[in-house]
XYZ file of C-alpha atoms in Angstrom:
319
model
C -133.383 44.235 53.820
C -130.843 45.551 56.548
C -129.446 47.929 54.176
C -127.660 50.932 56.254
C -128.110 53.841 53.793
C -129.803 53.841 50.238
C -129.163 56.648 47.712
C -130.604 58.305 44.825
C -127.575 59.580 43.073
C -130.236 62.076 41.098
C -131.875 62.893 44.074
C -128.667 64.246 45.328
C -127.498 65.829 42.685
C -131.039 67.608 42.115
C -130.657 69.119 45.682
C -127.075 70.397 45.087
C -128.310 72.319 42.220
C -131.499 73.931 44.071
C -129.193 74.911 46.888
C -126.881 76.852 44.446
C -130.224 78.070 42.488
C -131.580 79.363 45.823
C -128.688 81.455 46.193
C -127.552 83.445 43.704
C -124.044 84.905 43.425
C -122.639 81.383 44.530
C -119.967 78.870 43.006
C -121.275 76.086 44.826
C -123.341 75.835 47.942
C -123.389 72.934 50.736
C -126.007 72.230 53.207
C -123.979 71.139 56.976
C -126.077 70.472 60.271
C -129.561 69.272 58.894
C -129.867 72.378 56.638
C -129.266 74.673 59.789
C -125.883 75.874 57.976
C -124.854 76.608 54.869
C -121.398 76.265 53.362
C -121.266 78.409 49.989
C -118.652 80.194 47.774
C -117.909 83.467 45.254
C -116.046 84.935 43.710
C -114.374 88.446 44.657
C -115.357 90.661 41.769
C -114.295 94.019 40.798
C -116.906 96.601 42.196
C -117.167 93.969 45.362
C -117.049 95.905 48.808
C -114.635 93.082 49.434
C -112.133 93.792 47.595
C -108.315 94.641 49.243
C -110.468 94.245 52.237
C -108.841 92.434 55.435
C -110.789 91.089 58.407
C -109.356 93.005 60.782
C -110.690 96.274 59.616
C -113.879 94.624 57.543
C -116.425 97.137 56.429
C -118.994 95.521 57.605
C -117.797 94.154 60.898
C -121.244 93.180 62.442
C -121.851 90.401 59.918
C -118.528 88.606 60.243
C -119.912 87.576 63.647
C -122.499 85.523 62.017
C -120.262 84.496 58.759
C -117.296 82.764 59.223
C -114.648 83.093 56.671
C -113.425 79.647 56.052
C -110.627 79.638 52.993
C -109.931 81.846 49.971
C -109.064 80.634 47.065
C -106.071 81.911 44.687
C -106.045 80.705 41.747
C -104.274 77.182 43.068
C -103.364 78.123 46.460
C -105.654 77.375 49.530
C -105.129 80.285 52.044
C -106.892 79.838 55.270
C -108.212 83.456 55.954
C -106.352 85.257 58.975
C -106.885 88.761 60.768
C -104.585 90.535 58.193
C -105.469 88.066 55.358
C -106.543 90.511 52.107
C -109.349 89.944 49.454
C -108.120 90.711 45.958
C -110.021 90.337 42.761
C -110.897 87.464 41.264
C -110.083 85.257 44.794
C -112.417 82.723 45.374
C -114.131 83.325 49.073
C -115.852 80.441 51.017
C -118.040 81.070 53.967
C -119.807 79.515 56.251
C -123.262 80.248 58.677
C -126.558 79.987 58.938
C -128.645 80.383 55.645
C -130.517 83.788 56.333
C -126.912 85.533 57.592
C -125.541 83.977 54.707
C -128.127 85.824 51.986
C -127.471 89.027 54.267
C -123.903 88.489 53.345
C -124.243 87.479 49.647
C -126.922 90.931 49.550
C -123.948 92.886 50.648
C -120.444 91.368 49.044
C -122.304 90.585 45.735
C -125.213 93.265 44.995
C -125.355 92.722 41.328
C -126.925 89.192 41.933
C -130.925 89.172 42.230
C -132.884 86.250 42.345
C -133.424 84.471 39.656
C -136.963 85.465 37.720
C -137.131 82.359 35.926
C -135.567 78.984 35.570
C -135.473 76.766 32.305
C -134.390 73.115 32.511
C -133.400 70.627 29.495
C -133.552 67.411 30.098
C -137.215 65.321 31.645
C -134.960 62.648 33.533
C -135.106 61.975 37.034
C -132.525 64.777 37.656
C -134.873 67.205 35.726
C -137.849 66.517 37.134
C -136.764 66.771 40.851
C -135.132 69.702 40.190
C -138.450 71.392 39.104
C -140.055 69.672 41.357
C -138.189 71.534 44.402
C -138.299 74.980 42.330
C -141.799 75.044 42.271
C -142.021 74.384 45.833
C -140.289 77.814 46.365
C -143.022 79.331 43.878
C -140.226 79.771 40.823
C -140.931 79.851 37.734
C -140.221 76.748 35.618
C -140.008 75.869 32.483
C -138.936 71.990 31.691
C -137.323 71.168 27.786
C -137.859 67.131 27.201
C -137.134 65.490 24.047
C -139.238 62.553 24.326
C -142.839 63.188 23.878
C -144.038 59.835 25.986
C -141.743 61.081 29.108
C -142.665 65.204 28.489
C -146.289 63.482 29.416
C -145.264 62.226 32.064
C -143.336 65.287 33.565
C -146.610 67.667 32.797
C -148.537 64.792 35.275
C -146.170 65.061 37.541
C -145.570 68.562 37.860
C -147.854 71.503 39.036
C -147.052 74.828 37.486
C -144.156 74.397 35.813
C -144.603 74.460 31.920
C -143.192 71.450 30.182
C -141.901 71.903 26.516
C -141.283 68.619 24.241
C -138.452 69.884 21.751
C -134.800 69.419 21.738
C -132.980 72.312 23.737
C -130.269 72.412 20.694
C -132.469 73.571 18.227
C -132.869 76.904 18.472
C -135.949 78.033 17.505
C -136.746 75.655 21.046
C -134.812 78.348 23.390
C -136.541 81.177 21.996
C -139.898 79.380 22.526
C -138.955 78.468 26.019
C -138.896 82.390 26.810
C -134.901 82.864 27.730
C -135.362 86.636 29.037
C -132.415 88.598 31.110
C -132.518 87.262 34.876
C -132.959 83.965 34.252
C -131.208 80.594 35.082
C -130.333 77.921 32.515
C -129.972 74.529 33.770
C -128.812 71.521 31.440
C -129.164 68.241 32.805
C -129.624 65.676 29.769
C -127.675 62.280 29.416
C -125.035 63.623 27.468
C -122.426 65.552 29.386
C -121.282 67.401 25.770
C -124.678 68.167 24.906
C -125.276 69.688 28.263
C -122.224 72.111 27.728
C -123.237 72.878 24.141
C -126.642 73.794 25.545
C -125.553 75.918 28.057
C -123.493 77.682 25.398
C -126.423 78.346 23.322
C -128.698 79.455 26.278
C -125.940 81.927 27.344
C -125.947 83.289 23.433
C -129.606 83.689 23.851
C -129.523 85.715 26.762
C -129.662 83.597 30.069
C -128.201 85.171 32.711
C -126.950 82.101 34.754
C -125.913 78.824 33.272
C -125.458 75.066 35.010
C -124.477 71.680 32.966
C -124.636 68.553 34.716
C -121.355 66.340 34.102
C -120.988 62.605 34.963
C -117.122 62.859 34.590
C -115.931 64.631 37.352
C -112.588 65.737 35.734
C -114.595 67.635 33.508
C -115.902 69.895 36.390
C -112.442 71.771 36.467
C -112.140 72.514 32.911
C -115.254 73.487 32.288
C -114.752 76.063 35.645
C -110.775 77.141 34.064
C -112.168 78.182 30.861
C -115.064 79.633 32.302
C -117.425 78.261 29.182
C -120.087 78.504 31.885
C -120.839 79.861 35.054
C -121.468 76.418 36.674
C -120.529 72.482 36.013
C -121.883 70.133 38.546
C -120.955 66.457 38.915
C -123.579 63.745 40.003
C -120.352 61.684 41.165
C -119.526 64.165 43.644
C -122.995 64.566 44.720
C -123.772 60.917 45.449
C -120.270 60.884 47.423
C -120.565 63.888 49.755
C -124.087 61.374 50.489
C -121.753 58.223 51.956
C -118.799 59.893 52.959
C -119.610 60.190 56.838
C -119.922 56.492 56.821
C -116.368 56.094 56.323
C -115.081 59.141 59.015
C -116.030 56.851 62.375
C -119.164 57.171 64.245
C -118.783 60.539 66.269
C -118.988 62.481 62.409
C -122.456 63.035 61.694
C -121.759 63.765 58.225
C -118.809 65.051 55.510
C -118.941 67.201 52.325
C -116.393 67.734 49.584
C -116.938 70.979 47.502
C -116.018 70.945 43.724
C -113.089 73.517 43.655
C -112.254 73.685 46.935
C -109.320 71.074 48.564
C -110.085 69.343 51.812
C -113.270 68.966 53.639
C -115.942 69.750 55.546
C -116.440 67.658 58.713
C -119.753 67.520 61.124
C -118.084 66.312 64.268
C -120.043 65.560 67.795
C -117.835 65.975 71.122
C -119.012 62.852 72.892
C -118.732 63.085 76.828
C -115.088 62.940 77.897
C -113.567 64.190 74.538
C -110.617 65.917 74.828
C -111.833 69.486 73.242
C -114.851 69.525 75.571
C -114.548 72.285 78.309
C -111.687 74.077 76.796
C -112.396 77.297 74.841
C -111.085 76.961 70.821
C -108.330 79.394 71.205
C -106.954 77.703 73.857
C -107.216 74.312 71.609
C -103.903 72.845 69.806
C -105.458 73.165 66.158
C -103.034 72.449 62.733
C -102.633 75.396 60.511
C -104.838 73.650 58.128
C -107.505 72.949 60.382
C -110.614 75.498 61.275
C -113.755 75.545 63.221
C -116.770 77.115 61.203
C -119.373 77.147 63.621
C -120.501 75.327 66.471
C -124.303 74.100 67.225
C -124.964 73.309 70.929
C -128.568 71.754 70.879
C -130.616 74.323 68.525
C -128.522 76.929 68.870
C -125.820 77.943 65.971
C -122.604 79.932 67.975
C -119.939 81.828 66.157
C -116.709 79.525 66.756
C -114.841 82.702 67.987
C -111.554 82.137 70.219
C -113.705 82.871 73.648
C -116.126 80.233 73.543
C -116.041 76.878 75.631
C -116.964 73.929 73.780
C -119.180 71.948 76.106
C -120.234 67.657 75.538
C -122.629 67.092 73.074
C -121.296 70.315 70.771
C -121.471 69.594 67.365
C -118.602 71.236 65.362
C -118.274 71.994 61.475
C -114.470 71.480 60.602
């Protein structure tokens, strides 16, 4: 029909919540360079190895050539982390490389985060049933809550091992059926973004170890995170537009992502032939303050964007 780009705002939003499923520990989680990088987030806790740590004399100095630091936030300032920049409890901490240097990292910084033994899902929609969809194709264990009995059918067609449930997830004699045990994930994706917070409430009461609602009003995605009701609020809105932003950044950005709590962007950028950056090495660059280079991918090969290297045409750059 000569339509450019079509979207499933579910679809989207289903794959934002696997990603931060998939890795454990995480506020929110972003996939950048065709899932080749990952852009994720936590929180600087207490018995953290990162704590009053600065990068200059990090603990763990090996792994920071594979991780790049890429802002800390405290409580509503942005800092953009520098060699004497220092971690301090309760800071939020975004990173960014590629996903199996990234659980390396998460292994270390956040040790009392395991995988998840178990995840339990209320709500059959589309949302619901992609989501379980994608967890059983990492051989999790899923159980699905739907209210409706015709569309609970449907999901048990549709789905291979995961166990669907018809009951309503506020009753609770339906959470203790579903099997909420310590270790698992709690995911609450029905229509209603109240019920889905009310849910999450109860699941937490009942033991869940992790906890996710699904919002449609985005301004409800920062309350919900201030008074820490539960570990995780997700909005579909913001899904659907980290989908169509690159369309509106010019053609030489591949593709853009906005994270929930964290201001600004991040920007897939290709250095056509002739661009001004190419040949120059980054700390030789004229950069804003503000500005950062994550990483750098030169064909199929991710590079640590440290102040030595030469950025070459064709380099594709995470901003």
């Amino acid at each position: 029909l000569g339509i450019d780009l079509v979207i499933s705002q579910k679809e989207e939003c289903a794959q934002e919540i696997f990603t931060i499923l998939r890795m454990p520990g995480t506020l929110e989680a972003v996939d950048m360079l065709e899932e080749r990088v990952l852009a994720v987030g936590i929180k600087v806790h207490m018995d953290s190895p990162l704590v009053l740590q600065t990068l200059k004399s990090f603990p763990n100095p090996e792994i920071l050539k594979r991780v790049r630091l890429i802002a800390v936030m405290r409580g509503d300032e942005t800092l953009i982390p520098r060699g004497d920049t220092q971690l301090m409890i309760g800071d939020d901490v975004y990173m960014v490389g590629e996903p199996p240097a990234v659980s390396e990292f998460l292994e270390w910084a956040c040790p009392e985060h395991e995988r998840f033994e178990k995840v339990i899902i209320a709500g059959g929609g589309d949302l619901g049933l992609q989501l379980a969809q994608l967890l059983e194709k990492i051989g999790m264990q899923v159980v699905l809550i739907e209210k409706n009995e015709d569309r609970a059918e449907e999901c048990s067609k549709r789905l291979d091992r995961a166990m669907v449930m018809k009951g309503d997830a506020l009753d609770q004699e339906t959470l203790e059926n579903a099997g909420i045990v310590h270790g698992s994930a709690f995911v609450a994706v029905t229509g209603s973004d109240e019920n889905n917070i009310m849910i999450c409430l109860l699941a937490e009461k009942a033991g869940s170890t992790f906890t996710l609602a699904q919002v449609t009003k985005p301004e409800y995605v920062p309350i919900v995170n201030s008074l820490s009701l539960l570990d995780r609020a997700v909005s579909s809105h913001m899904s659907m537009i980290n989908a169509i932003l690159h369309f509106v950044r010019g053609k030489n950005v591949k593709a853009a992502a906005l994270l929930h709590k964290l201001p600004g962007e991040l920007l897939d950028v290709a250095l056509t032939p002739g661009a001004r950056w190419a040949g120059k090495t980054i700390k030789s660059l004229r950069i804003p303050d503000d500005l950062l280079i994550a990483t750098v991918l030169r064909k199929t090969e991710i590079l640590p964007a440290t102040g030595d290297l030469k950025l070459l045409d064709h380099d594709r750059l995470v901003l």
